[in-house]
mmCIF file with all atom_site columns, C-alpha atoms in Angstrom:
data_model
loop_
_atom_site.group_PDB
_atom_site.id
_atom_site.type_symbol
_atom_site.label_atom_id
_atom_site.label_alt_id
_atom_site.label_comp_id
_atom_site.label_asym_id
_atom_site.label_entity_id
_atom_site.label_seq_id
_atom_site.pdbx_PDB_ins_code
_atom_site.Cartn_x
_atom_site.Cartn_y
_atom_site.Cartn_z
_atom_site.occupancy
_atom_site.B_iso_or_equiv
_atom_site.pdbx_formal_charge
_atom_site.auth_seq_id
_atom_site.auth_comp_id
_atom_site.auth_asym_id
_atom_site.auth_atom_id
_atom_site.pdbx_PDB_model_num
ATOM 1   C CA . ASN A 1 1   ? 27.935 0.791   -7.998  1.00 0.00 ? 5   ASN A CA 1
ATOM 2   C CA . ALA A 1 2   ? 24.516 1.888   -9.300  1.00 0.00 ? 6   ALA A CA 1
ATOM 3   C CA . GLY A 1 3   ? 22.452 -0.779  -7.490  1.00 0.00 ? 7   GLY A CA 1
ATOM 4   C CA . VAL A 1 4   ? 18.882 -0.987  -8.800  1.00 0.00 ? 8   VAL A CA 1
ATOM 5   C CA . THR A 1 5   ? 17.938 1.493   -11.520 1.00 0.00 ? 9   THR A CA 1
ATOM 6   C CA . GLN A 1 6   ? 14.354 2.155   -12.552 1.00 0.00 ? 10  GLN A CA 1
ATOM 7   C CA . THR A 1 7   ? 13.173 4.189   -15.518 1.00 0.00 ? 11  THR A CA 1
ATOM 8   C CA . PRO A 1 8   ? 11.208 6.330   -15.988 1.00 0.00 ? 12  PRO A CA 1
ATOM 9   C CA . LYS A 1 9   ? 10.743 8.110   -12.651 1.00 0.00 ? 13  LYS A CA 1
ATOM 10  C CA . PHE A 1 10  ? 7.408  9.608   -13.660 1.00 0.00 ? 14  PHE A CA 1
ATOM 11  C CA . GLN A 1 11  ? 4.872  8.639   -16.306 1.00 0.00 ? 15  GLN A CA 1
ATOM 12  C CA . VAL A 1 12  ? 1.368  9.688   -17.283 1.00 0.00 ? 16  VAL A CA 1
ATOM 13  C CA . LEU A 1 13  ? -0.638 7.292   -19.441 1.00 0.00 ? 17  LEU A CA 1
ATOM 14  C CA . LYS A 1 14  ? -4.062 7.403   -20.961 1.00 0.00 ? 18  LYS A CA 1
ATOM 15  C CA . THR A 1 15  ? -6.443 4.564   -20.264 1.00 0.00 ? 19  THR A CA 1
ATOM 16  C CA . GLY A 1 16  ? -5.785 1.718   -22.668 1.00 0.00 ? 20  GLY A CA 1
ATOM 17  C CA . GLN A 1 17  ? -2.201 2.633   -23.451 1.00 0.00 ? 21  GLN A CA 1
ATOM 18  C CA . SER A 1 18  ? 0.606  0.172   -22.860 1.00 0.00 ? 22  SER A CA 1
ATOM 19  C CA . MET A 1 19  ? 4.085  0.782   -21.559 1.00 0.00 ? 23  MET A CA 1
ATOM 20  C CA . THR A 1 20  ? 7.114  -0.911  -20.046 1.00 0.00 ? 24  THR A CA 1
ATOM 21  C CA . LEU A 1 21  ? 8.742  0.021   -16.777 1.00 0.00 ? 25  LEU A CA 1
ATOM 22  C CA . GLN A 1 22  ? 12.424 -0.758  -16.872 1.00 0.00 ? 26  GLN A CA 1
ATOM 23  C CA . CYS A 1 23  ? 14.469 -2.229  -14.026 1.00 0.00 ? 27  CYS A CA 1
ATOM 24  C CA . ALA A 1 24  ? 18.151 -3.086  -14.080 1.00 0.00 ? 28  ALA A CA 1
ATOM 25  C CA . GLN A 1 25  ? 20.527 -4.191  -11.349 1.00 0.00 ? 29  GLN A CA 1
ATOM 26  C CA . ASP A 1 26  ? 24.289 -4.518  -11.440 1.00 0.00 ? 30  ASP A CA 1
ATOM 27  C CA . MET A 1 27  ? 24.797 -6.644  -8.321  1.00 0.00 ? 31  MET A CA 1
ATOM 28  C CA . ASN A 1 28  ? 24.377 -10.047 -10.019 1.00 0.00 ? 32  ASN A CA 1
ATOM 29  C CA . HIS A 1 29  ? 21.350 -10.806 -7.850  1.00 0.00 ? 33  HIS A CA 1
ATOM 30  C CA . GLU A 1 30  ? 19.274 -13.816 -8.766  1.00 0.00 ? 34  GLU A CA 1
ATOM 31  C CA . TYR A 1 31  ? 16.030 -12.660 -7.175  1.00 0.00 ? 35  TYR A CA 1
ATOM 32  C CA . MET A 1 32  ? 14.095 -9.686  -8.561  1.00 0.00 ? 36  MET A CA 1
ATOM 33  C CA . SER A 1 33  ? 10.606 -8.440  -7.764  1.00 0.00 ? 37  SER A CA 1
ATOM 34  C CA . TRP A 1 34  ? 8.102  -5.785  -8.715  1.00 0.00 ? 38  TRP A CA 1
ATOM 35  C CA . TYR A 1 35  ? 5.894  -4.137  -6.094  1.00 0.00 ? 39  TYR A CA 1
ATOM 36  C CA . ARG A 1 36  ? 3.250  -1.475  -6.166  1.00 0.00 ? 40  ARG A CA 1
ATOM 37  C CA . GLN A 1 37  ? 2.819  0.934   -3.284  1.00 0.00 ? 41  GLN A CA 1
ATOM 38  C CA . ASP A 1 38  ? -0.569 2.391   -2.529  1.00 0.00 ? 42  ASP A CA 1
ATOM 39  C CA . PRO A 1 39  ? -1.520 4.552   0.479   1.00 0.00 ? 43  PRO A CA 1
ATOM 40  C CA . GLY A 1 40  ? -2.451 2.481   3.507   1.00 0.00 ? 44  GLY A CA 1
ATOM 41  C CA . MET A 1 41  ? -1.706 -0.791  1.744   1.00 0.00 ? 45  MET A CA 1
ATOM 42  C CA . GLY A 1 42  ? 2.042  -1.041  1.980   1.00 0.00 ? 46  GLY A CA 1
ATOM 43  C CA . LEU A 1 43  ? 3.857  -2.873  -0.784  1.00 0.00 ? 47  LEU A CA 1
ATOM 44  C CA . ARG A 1 44  ? 2.085  -5.562  -2.760  1.00 0.00 ? 48  ARG A CA 1
ATOM 45  C CA . LEU A 1 45  ? 3.993  -8.060  -4.864  1.00 0.00 ? 49  LEU A CA 1
ATOM 46  C CA . ILE A 1 46  ? 3.109  -8.038  -8.561  1.00 0.00 ? 50  ILE A CA 1
ATOM 47  C CA . HIS A 1 47  ? 5.584  -10.511 -10.093 1.00 0.00 ? 51  HIS A CA 1
ATOM 48  C CA . TYR A 1 48  ? 8.902  -11.964 -9.113  1.00 0.00 ? 52  TYR A CA 1
ATOM 49  C CA . SER A 1 49  ? 11.775 -13.921 -10.628 1.00 0.00 ? 53  SER A CA 1
ATOM 50  C CA . VAL A 1 50  ? 14.257 -16.308 -9.044  1.00 0.00 ? 54  VAL A CA 1
ATOM 51  C CA . GLY A 1 51  ? 16.599 -16.266 -12.022 1.00 0.00 ? 55  GLY A CA 1
ATOM 52  C CA . ALA A 1 52  ? 16.910 -15.659 -15.744 1.00 0.00 ? 56  ALA A CA 1
ATOM 53  C CA . GLY A 1 53  ? 14.078 -17.368 -17.595 1.00 0.00 ? 57  GLY A CA 1
ATOM 54  C CA . ILE A 1 54  ? 12.004 -17.968 -14.440 1.00 0.00 ? 58  ILE A CA 1
ATOM 55  C CA . THR A 1 55  ? 9.111  -15.742 -13.386 1.00 0.00 ? 59  THR A CA 1
ATOM 56  C CA . ASP A 1 56  ? 6.037  -16.189 -11.234 1.00 0.00 ? 60  ASP A CA 1
ATOM 57  C CA . GLN A 1 57  ? 2.991  -14.275 -10.119 1.00 0.00 ? 61  GLN A CA 1
ATOM 58  C CA . GLY A 1 58  ? 2.725  -12.418 -6.888  1.00 0.00 ? 62  GLY A CA 1
ATOM 59  C CA . GLU A 1 59  ? -0.271 -11.063 -5.034  1.00 0.00 ? 63  GLU A CA 1
ATOM 60  C CA . VAL A 1 60  ? -1.631 -8.662  -7.683  1.00 0.00 ? 64  VAL A CA 1
ATOM 61  C CA . PRO A 1 61  ? -0.459 -9.839  -11.136 1.00 0.00 ? 65  PRO A CA 1
ATOM 62  C CA . ASN A 1 62  ? -3.521 -9.004  -13.257 1.00 0.00 ? 66  ASN A CA 1
ATOM 63  C CA . GLY A 1 63  ? -2.842 -6.454  -15.978 1.00 0.00 ? 67  GLY A CA 1
ATOM 64  C CA . TYR A 1 64  ? 0.938  -6.884  -15.805 1.00 0.00 ? 68  TYR A CA 1
ATOM 65  C CA . ASN A 1 65  ? 3.473  -9.047  -17.619 1.00 0.00 ? 69  ASN A CA 1
ATOM 66  C CA . VAL A 1 66  ? 7.137  -9.667  -16.920 1.00 0.00 ? 70  VAL A CA 1
ATOM 67  C CA . SER A 1 67  ? 10.061 -11.430 -18.507 1.00 0.00 ? 71  SER A CA 1
ATOM 68  C CA . ARG A 1 68  ? 13.612 -12.152 -17.365 1.00 0.00 ? 72  ARG A CA 1
ATOM 69  C CA . SER A 1 69  ? 15.921 -12.780 -20.282 1.00 0.00 ? 73  SER A CA 1
ATOM 70  C CA . THR A 1 70  ? 19.056 -11.721 -18.406 1.00 0.00 ? 74  THR A CA 1
ATOM 71  C CA . THR A 1 71  ? 20.128 -11.648 -14.772 1.00 0.00 ? 75  THR A CA 1
ATOM 72  C CA . GLU A 1 72  ? 20.364 -7.860  -14.891 1.00 0.00 ? 76  GLU A CA 1
ATOM 73  C CA . ASP A 1 73  ? 17.012 -6.819  -16.354 1.00 0.00 ? 77  ASP A CA 1
ATOM 74  C CA . PHE A 1 74  ? 13.440 -7.352  -15.206 1.00 0.00 ? 78  PHE A CA 1
ATOM 75  C CA . PRO A 1 75  ? 10.967 -5.172  -17.141 1.00 0.00 ? 79  PRO A CA 1
ATOM 76  C CA . LEU A 1 76  ? 7.330  -4.797  -16.135 1.00 0.00 ? 80  LEU A CA 1
ATOM 77  C CA . ARG A 1 77  ? 4.764  -4.380  -18.896 1.00 0.00 ? 81  ARG A CA 1
ATOM 78  C CA . LEU A 1 78  ? 1.355  -2.794  -18.500 1.00 0.00 ? 82  LEU A CA 1
ATOM 79  C CA . LEU A 1 79  ? -0.767 -4.300  -21.216 1.00 0.00 ? 83  LEU A CA 1
ATOM 80  C CA . SER A 1 80  ? -3.711 -1.878  -21.252 1.00 0.00 ? 84  SER A CA 1
ATOM 81  C CA . ALA A 1 81  ? -3.441 0.767   -18.568 1.00 0.00 ? 85  ALA A CA 1
ATOM 82  C CA . ALA A 1 82  ? -6.362 1.381   -16.243 1.00 0.00 ? 86  ALA A CA 1
ATOM 83  C CA . PRO A 1 83  ? -6.881 4.114   -13.618 1.00 0.00 ? 87  PRO A CA 1
ATOM 84  C CA . SER A 1 84  ? -6.643 1.399   -10.942 1.00 0.00 ? 88  SER A CA 1
ATOM 85  C CA . GLN A 1 85  ? -3.002 0.978   -11.922 1.00 0.00 ? 89  GLN A CA 1
ATOM 86  C CA . THR A 1 86  ? -2.165 4.491   -10.784 1.00 0.00 ? 90  THR A CA 1
ATOM 87  C CA . SER A 1 87  ? 0.481  3.822   -8.175  1.00 0.00 ? 91  SER A CA 1
ATOM 88  C CA . VAL A 1 88  ? 4.154  3.987   -7.310  1.00 0.00 ? 92  VAL A CA 1
ATOM 89  C CA . TYR A 1 89  ? 6.056  0.979   -8.615  1.00 0.00 ? 93  TYR A CA 1
ATOM 90  C CA . PHE A 1 90  ? 9.227  -0.369  -7.053  1.00 0.00 ? 94  PHE A CA 1
ATOM 91  C CA . CYS A 1 91  ? 11.666 -2.899  -8.385  1.00 0.00 ? 95  CYS A CA 1
ATOM 92  C CA . ALA A 1 92  ? 13.825 -4.818  -5.915  1.00 0.00 ? 96  ALA A CA 1
ATOM 93  C CA . SER A 1 93  ? 16.617 -7.352  -6.118  1.00 0.00 ? 97  SER A CA 1
ATOM 94  C CA . ARG A 1 94  ? 18.417 -9.547  -3.615  1.00 0.00 ? 98  ARG A CA 1
ATOM 95  C CA . PRO A 1 95  ? 20.928 -12.354 -3.501  1.00 0.00 ? 99  PRO A CA 1
ATOM 96  C CA . THR A 1 96  ? 19.929 -15.992 -3.327  1.00 0.00 ? 100 THR A CA 1
ATOM 97  C CA . GLY A 1 97  ? 18.882 -17.147 0.126   1.00 0.00 ? 101 GLY A CA 1
ATOM 98  C CA . GLY A 1 98  ? 15.876 -16.761 2.370   1.00 0.00 ? 102 GLY A CA 1
ATOM 99  C CA . ASN A 1 99  ? 17.604 -14.449 4.813   1.00 0.00 ? 103 ASN A CA 1
ATOM 100 C CA . THR A 1 100 ? 18.917 -11.819 2.430   1.00 0.00 ? 104 THR A CA 1
ATOM 101 C CA . GLU A 1 101 ? 17.684 -8.250  2.417   1.00 0.00 ? 105 GLU A CA 1
ATOM 102 C CA . ALA A 1 102 ? 16.347 -6.532  -0.679  1.00 0.00 ? 106 ALA A CA 1
ATOM 103 C CA . PHE A 1 103 ? 17.730 -3.540  -2.536  1.00 0.00 ? 107 PHE A CA 1
ATOM 104 C CA . PHE A 1 104 ? 15.133 -1.202  -4.002  1.00 0.00 ? 108 PHE A CA 1
ATOM 105 C CA . GLY A 1 105 ? 15.075 1.162   -6.919  1.00 0.00 ? 109 GLY A CA 1
ATOM 106 C CA . GLN A 1 106 ? 13.871 4.737   -6.461  1.00 0.00 ? 110 GLN A CA 1
ATOM 107 C CA . GLY A 1 107 ? 10.456 3.994   -7.890  1.00 0.00 ? 111 GLY A CA 1
ATOM 108 C CA . THR A 1 108 ? 8.278  4.976   -10.832 1.00 0.00 ? 112 THR A CA 1
ATOM 109 C CA . ARG A 1 109 ? 5.257  7.156   -10.144 1.00 0.00 ? 113 ARG A CA 1
ATOM 110 C CA . LEU A 1 110 ? 2.601  6.196   -12.685 1.00 0.00 ? 114 LEU A CA 1
ATOM 111 C CA . THR A 1 111 ? -0.643 8.073   -13.264 1.00 0.00 ? 115 THR A CA 1
ATOM 112 C CA . VAL A 1 112 ? -3.316 6.666   -15.554 1.00 0.00 ? 116 VAL A CA 1
ATOM 113 C CA . VAL A 1 113 ? -5.940 9.165   -16.671 1.00 0.00 ? 117 VAL A CA 1
ATOM 114 C CA . ALA B 2 1   ? -2.924 -16.891 6.010   1.00 0.00 ? 2   ALA B CA 1
ATOM 115 C CA . GLN B 2 2   ? 0.387  -15.146 6.400   1.00 0.00 ? 3   GLN B CA 1
ATOM 116 C CA . SER B 2 3   ? 0.252  -11.490 7.325   1.00 0.00 ? 4   SER B CA 1
ATOM 117 C CA . VAL B 2 4   ? 2.130  -8.598  8.842   1.00 0.00 ? 5   VAL B CA 1
ATOM 118 C CA . ALA B 2 5   ? 0.412  -5.963  10.961  1.00 0.00 ? 6   ALA B CA 1
ATOM 119 C CA . GLN B 2 6   ? 1.648  -2.519  11.852  1.00 0.00 ? 7   GLN B CA 1
ATOM 120 C CA . PRO B 2 7   ? -1.113 -1.322  14.160  1.00 0.00 ? 8   PRO B CA 1
ATOM 121 C CA . GLU B 2 8   ? -0.192 2.360   14.141  1.00 0.00 ? 9   GLU B CA 1
ATOM 122 C CA . ASP B 2 9   ? -0.533 4.490   11.024  1.00 0.00 ? 10  ASP B CA 1
ATOM 123 C CA . GLN B 2 10  ? 1.562  7.211   12.636  1.00 0.00 ? 11  GLN B CA 1
ATOM 124 C CA . VAL B 2 11  ? 3.840  7.537   15.644  1.00 0.00 ? 12  VAL B CA 1
ATOM 125 C CA . ASN B 2 12  ? 4.700  10.942  17.060  1.00 0.00 ? 13  ASN B CA 1
ATOM 126 C CA . VAL B 2 13  ? 7.659  11.454  19.386  1.00 0.00 ? 14  VAL B CA 1
ATOM 127 C CA . ALA B 2 14  ? 9.717  14.368  20.584  1.00 0.00 ? 15  ALA B CA 1
ATOM 128 C CA . GLU B 2 15  ? 13.362 14.566  19.629  1.00 0.00 ? 16  GLU B CA 1
ATOM 129 C CA . GLY B 2 16  ? 15.525 12.905  22.234  1.00 0.00 ? 17  GLY B CA 1
ATOM 130 C CA . ASN B 2 17  ? 12.775 10.597  23.466  1.00 0.00 ? 18  ASN B CA 1
ATOM 131 C CA . PRO B 2 18  ? 12.780 6.862   22.853  1.00 0.00 ? 19  PRO B CA 1
ATOM 132 C CA . LEU B 2 19  ? 10.654 5.567   20.008  1.00 0.00 ? 20  LEU B CA 1
ATOM 133 C CA . THR B 2 20  ? 8.918  2.282   19.268  1.00 0.00 ? 21  THR B CA 1
ATOM 134 C CA . VAL B 2 21  ? 7.279  1.235   16.024  1.00 0.00 ? 22  VAL B CA 1
ATOM 135 C CA . LYS B 2 22  ? 5.231  -1.917  16.427  1.00 0.00 ? 23  LYS B CA 1
ATOM 136 C CA . CYS B 2 23  ? 5.015  -4.963  14.194  1.00 0.00 ? 24  CYS B CA 1
ATOM 137 C CA . THR B 2 24  ? 3.300  -8.310  14.637  1.00 0.00 ? 25  THR B CA 1
ATOM 138 C CA . TYR B 2 25  ? 3.234  -11.162 12.161  1.00 0.00 ? 26  TYR B CA 1
ATOM 139 C CA . SER B 2 26  ? 1.413  -14.354 11.374  1.00 0.00 ? 27  SER B CA 1
ATOM 140 C CA . VAL B 2 27  ? 3.714  -16.806 9.614   1.00 0.00 ? 28  VAL B CA 1
ATOM 141 C CA . SER B 2 28  ? 4.273  -20.382 10.664  1.00 0.00 ? 29  SER B CA 1
ATOM 142 C CA . GLY B 2 29  ? 7.682  -21.881 11.178  1.00 0.00 ? 30  GLY B CA 1
ATOM 143 C CA . ASN B 2 30  ? 10.746 -19.753 11.742  1.00 0.00 ? 31  ASN B CA 1
ATOM 144 C CA . PRO B 2 31  ? 10.402 -16.586 9.691   1.00 0.00 ? 32  PRO B CA 1
ATOM 145 C CA . TYR B 2 32  ? 12.994 -14.048 8.687   1.00 0.00 ? 33  TYR B CA 1
ATOM 146 C CA . LEU B 2 33  ? 11.996 -10.550 9.794   1.00 0.00 ? 34  LEU B CA 1
ATOM 147 C CA . PHE B 2 34  ? 13.068 -7.236  8.340   1.00 0.00 ? 35  PHE B CA 1
ATOM 148 C CA . TRP B 2 35  ? 12.659 -3.498  8.858   1.00 0.00 ? 36  TRP B CA 1
ATOM 149 C CA . TYR B 2 36  ? 12.969 -1.015  6.021   1.00 0.00 ? 37  TYR B CA 1
ATOM 150 C CA . VAL B 2 37  ? 12.780 2.780   5.976   1.00 0.00 ? 38  VAL B CA 1
ATOM 151 C CA . GLN B 2 38  ? 11.483 4.990   3.180   1.00 0.00 ? 39  GLN B CA 1
ATOM 152 C CA . TYR B 2 39  ? 12.348 8.658   2.936   1.00 0.00 ? 40  TYR B CA 1
ATOM 153 C CA . PRO B 2 40  ? 10.208 10.944  0.715   1.00 0.00 ? 41  PRO B CA 1
ATOM 154 C CA . ASN B 2 41  ? 10.425 10.162  -3.000  1.00 0.00 ? 42  ASN B CA 1
ATOM 155 C CA . ARG B 2 42  ? 12.924 7.367   -2.409  1.00 0.00 ? 43  ARG B CA 1
ATOM 156 C CA . GLY B 2 43  ? 12.919 3.592   -2.485  1.00 0.00 ? 44  GLY B CA 1
ATOM 157 C CA . LEU B 2 44  ? 13.003 1.473   0.631   1.00 0.00 ? 45  LEU B CA 1
ATOM 158 C CA . GLN B 2 45  ? 16.294 1.084   2.468   1.00 0.00 ? 46  GLN B CA 1
ATOM 159 C CA . PHE B 2 46  ? 17.187 -1.890  4.638   1.00 0.00 ? 47  PHE B CA 1
ATOM 160 C CA . LEU B 2 47  ? 17.548 -1.164  8.366   1.00 0.00 ? 48  LEU B CA 1
ATOM 161 C CA . LEU B 2 48  ? 17.971 -4.508  10.106  1.00 0.00 ? 49  LEU B CA 1
ATOM 162 C CA . LYS B 2 49  ? 16.899 -8.137  10.122  1.00 0.00 ? 50  LYS B CA 1
ATOM 163 C CA . TYR B 2 50  ? 16.342 -11.054 12.464  1.00 0.00 ? 51  TYR B CA 1
ATOM 164 C CA . ILE B 2 51  ? 17.467 -14.435 11.236  1.00 0.00 ? 52  ILE B CA 1
ATOM 165 C CA . THR B 2 52  ? 18.233 -16.454 14.355  1.00 0.00 ? 53  THR B CA 1
ATOM 166 C CA . GLY B 2 53  ? 20.001 -16.141 17.679  1.00 0.00 ? 54  GLY B CA 1
ATOM 167 C CA . ASP B 2 54  ? 19.902 -13.091 19.945  1.00 0.00 ? 55  ASP B CA 1
ATOM 168 C CA . ASN B 2 55  ? 16.410 -11.626 20.136  1.00 0.00 ? 56  ASN B CA 1
ATOM 169 C CA . LEU B 2 56  ? 17.759 -8.066  20.132  1.00 0.00 ? 57  LEU B CA 1
ATOM 170 C CA . VAL B 2 57  ? 19.029 -7.053  16.722  1.00 0.00 ? 58  VAL B CA 1
ATOM 171 C CA . LYS B 2 58  ? 21.006 -3.893  16.059  1.00 0.00 ? 59  LYS B CA 1
ATOM 172 C CA . GLY B 2 59  ? 20.899 -2.111  12.738  1.00 0.00 ? 60  GLY B CA 1
ATOM 173 C CA . SER B 2 60  ? 21.650 1.104   10.904  1.00 0.00 ? 61  SER B CA 1
ATOM 174 C CA . TYR B 2 61  ? 21.320 4.651   12.277  1.00 0.00 ? 62  TYR B CA 1
ATOM 175 C CA . GLY B 2 62  ? 21.099 3.475   15.903  1.00 0.00 ? 63  GLY B CA 1
ATOM 176 C CA . PHE B 2 63  ? 17.938 1.446   15.411  1.00 0.00 ? 64  PHE B CA 1
ATOM 177 C CA . GLU B 2 64  ? 17.352 -1.923  17.028  1.00 0.00 ? 65  GLU B CA 1
ATOM 178 C CA . ALA B 2 65  ? 14.508 -4.408  17.068  1.00 0.00 ? 66  ALA B CA 1
ATOM 179 C CA . GLU B 2 66  ? 13.348 -6.999  19.540  1.00 0.00 ? 67  GLU B CA 1
ATOM 180 C CA . PHE B 2 67  ? 12.076 -10.356 18.351  1.00 0.00 ? 68  PHE B CA 1
ATOM 181 C CA . ASN B 2 68  ? 9.484  -11.998 20.586  1.00 0.00 ? 69  ASN B CA 1
ATOM 182 C CA . LYS B 2 69  ? 8.495  -15.433 19.363  1.00 0.00 ? 70  LYS B CA 1
ATOM 183 C CA . SER B 2 70  ? 5.703  -16.012 21.876  1.00 0.00 ? 71  SER B CA 1
ATOM 184 C CA . GLN B 2 71  ? 4.035  -12.714 20.963  1.00 0.00 ? 72  GLN B CA 1
ATOM 185 C CA . THR B 2 72  ? 4.988  -12.996 17.272  1.00 0.00 ? 73  THR B CA 1
ATOM 186 C CA . SER B 2 73  ? 6.268  -9.445  17.371  1.00 0.00 ? 74  SER B CA 1
ATOM 187 C CA . PHE B 2 74  ? 9.269  -7.601  15.993  1.00 0.00 ? 75  PHE B CA 1
ATOM 188 C CA . HIS B 2 75  ? 9.103  -4.037  17.309  1.00 0.00 ? 76  HIS B CA 1
ATOM 189 C CA . LEU B 2 76  ? 11.537 -1.406  16.064  1.00 0.00 ? 77  LEU B CA 1
ATOM 190 C CA . LYS B 2 77  ? 13.144 0.802   18.697  1.00 0.00 ? 78  LYS B CA 1
ATOM 191 C CA . LYS B 2 78  ? 15.590 3.635   19.133  1.00 0.00 ? 79  LYS B CA 1
ATOM 192 C CA . PRO B 2 79  ? 16.726 5.043   22.484  1.00 0.00 ? 80  PRO B CA 1
ATOM 193 C CA . SER B 2 80  ? 16.836 8.678   21.371  1.00 0.00 ? 81  SER B CA 1
ATOM 194 C CA . ALA B 2 81  ? 14.895 9.910   18.328  1.00 0.00 ? 82  ALA B CA 1
ATOM 195 C CA . LEU B 2 82  ? 16.219 12.439  15.846  1.00 0.00 ? 83  LEU B CA 1
ATOM 196 C CA . VAL B 2 83  ? 14.209 14.762  13.611  1.00 0.00 ? 84  VAL B CA 1
ATOM 197 C CA . SER B 2 84  ? 15.983 13.099  10.684  1.00 0.00 ? 85  SER B CA 1
ATOM 198 C CA . ASP B 2 85  ? 14.391 9.766   11.675  1.00 0.00 ? 86  ASP B CA 1
ATOM 199 C CA . SER B 2 86  ? 11.055 11.083  10.399  1.00 0.00 ? 87  SER B CA 1
ATOM 200 C CA . ALA B 2 87  ? 10.104 8.700   7.588   1.00 0.00 ? 88  ALA B CA 1
ATOM 201 C CA . LEU B 2 88  ? 7.874  5.781   6.654   1.00 0.00 ? 89  LEU B CA 1
ATOM 202 C CA . TYR B 2 89  ? 8.843  2.455   8.238   1.00 0.00 ? 90  TYR B CA 1
ATOM 203 C CA . PHE B 2 90  ? 7.924  -0.974  6.935   1.00 0.00 ? 91  PHE B CA 1
ATOM 204 C CA . CYS B 2 91  ? 8.071  -4.297  8.687   1.00 0.00 ? 92  CYS B CA 1
ATOM 205 C CA . ALA B 2 92  ? 8.464  -7.348  6.436   1.00 0.00 ? 93  ALA B CA 1
ATOM 206 C CA . VAL B 2 93  ? 8.497  -11.102 6.860   1.00 0.00 ? 94  VAL B CA 1
ATOM 207 C CA . ARG B 2 94  ? 9.675  -14.001 4.769   1.00 0.00 ? 95  ARG B CA 1
ATOM 208 C CA . GLY B 2 95  ? 9.371  -17.670 5.649   1.00 0.00 ? 96  GLY B CA 1
ATOM 209 C CA . PRO B 2 96  ? 8.138  -21.139 4.801   1.00 0.00 ? 97  PRO B CA 1
ATOM 210 C CA . ASP B 2 97  ? 4.537  -19.930 4.437   1.00 0.00 ? 98  ASP B CA 1
ATOM 211 C CA . THR B 2 98  ? 5.630  -17.404 1.836   1.00 0.00 ? 99  THR B CA 1
ATOM 212 C CA . GLY B 2 99  ? 7.429  -20.012 -0.214  1.00 0.00 ? 100 GLY B CA 1
ATOM 213 C CA . GLY B 2 100 ? 10.818 -18.848 0.944   1.00 0.00 ? 101 GLY B CA 1
ATOM 214 C CA . PHE B 2 101 ? 10.927 -16.346 -1.887  1.00 0.00 ? 102 PHE B CA 1
ATOM 215 C CA . LYS B 2 102 ? 8.180  -13.851 -1.330  1.00 0.00 ? 103 LYS B CA 1
ATOM 216 C CA . THR B 2 103 ? 8.381  -11.064 1.209   1.00 0.00 ? 104 THR B CA 1
ATOM 217 C CA . ILE B 2 104 ? 5.213  -9.791  2.828   1.00 0.00 ? 105 ILE B CA 1
ATOM 218 C CA . PHE B 2 105 ? 5.225  -6.143  3.881   1.00 0.00 ? 106 PHE B CA 1
ATOM 219 C CA . GLY B 2 106 ? 3.158  -4.373  6.476   1.00 0.00 ? 107 GLY B CA 1
ATOM 220 C CA . ALA B 2 107 ? 1.165  -1.289  5.540   1.00 0.00 ? 108 ALA B CA 1
ATOM 221 C CA . GLY B 2 108 ? 3.814  1.011   6.976   1.00 0.00 ? 109 GLY B CA 1
ATOM 222 C CA . THR B 2 109 ? 4.020  3.374   9.950   1.00 0.00 ? 110 THR B CA 1
ATOM 223 C CA . ARG B 2 110 ? 4.830  7.020   9.514   1.00 0.00 ? 111 ARG B CA 1
ATOM 224 C CA . LEU B 2 111 ? 7.200  8.274   12.186  1.00 0.00 ? 112 LEU B CA 1
ATOM 225 C CA . PHE B 2 112 ? 7.149  11.974  12.957  1.00 0.00 ? 113 PHE B CA 1
ATOM 226 C CA . VAL B 2 113 ? 9.828  13.317  15.263  1.00 0.00 ? 114 VAL B CA 1
ATOM 227 C CA . LYS B 2 114 ? 9.216  16.823  16.525  1.00 0.00 ? 115 LYS B CA 1
ATOM 228 C CA . ALA B 2 115 ? 12.095 19.126  17.416  1.00 0.00 ? 116 ALA B CA 1
#
């Protein structure tokens, strides 16, 4: 059981470039989320989805797009990378229900130069 | 506004001593509370959660947490620390204020256990 798989693990972008961070889960979880982790700031929610075809903005959505065409996949798109988007990005999934714990991918370390 | 506070950036303990990592929250209603651990270059792993019932919750790797509604706290504890417990610990809360979907994370506390 692979759980939550993120690709790539590392990426360097130039300012203005675009890219997609991939996230896939094989646990049939309805809820999926993208977070960014910055030193001293914990995890901040970028976008989330409560099911295929349904997405919503989190705390820091600007500069990012998401889509959820299938239950398994939840890609995060950086439209025009900026140095402020240098961070570690985590994808998470969990079953339906307010009391369920999340399963996290191993993260993508992104550097924008 | 809803929030989670972890007042200590770092906690240092000697191996074999008890440890406490503190967490307080500000969410109305009856929140769900979680602790996660992050080892270097890894994603977060679930440790334990409080949903309802007994205020003392037991979780993975010998960790436990005590829910205190009056103090709005959910401190993580372990009776005897191991060097392998050294990691980054996150407290998280989810509840009516967060729409029932979103999880709010604290900034994290780095635990360092010295041999």
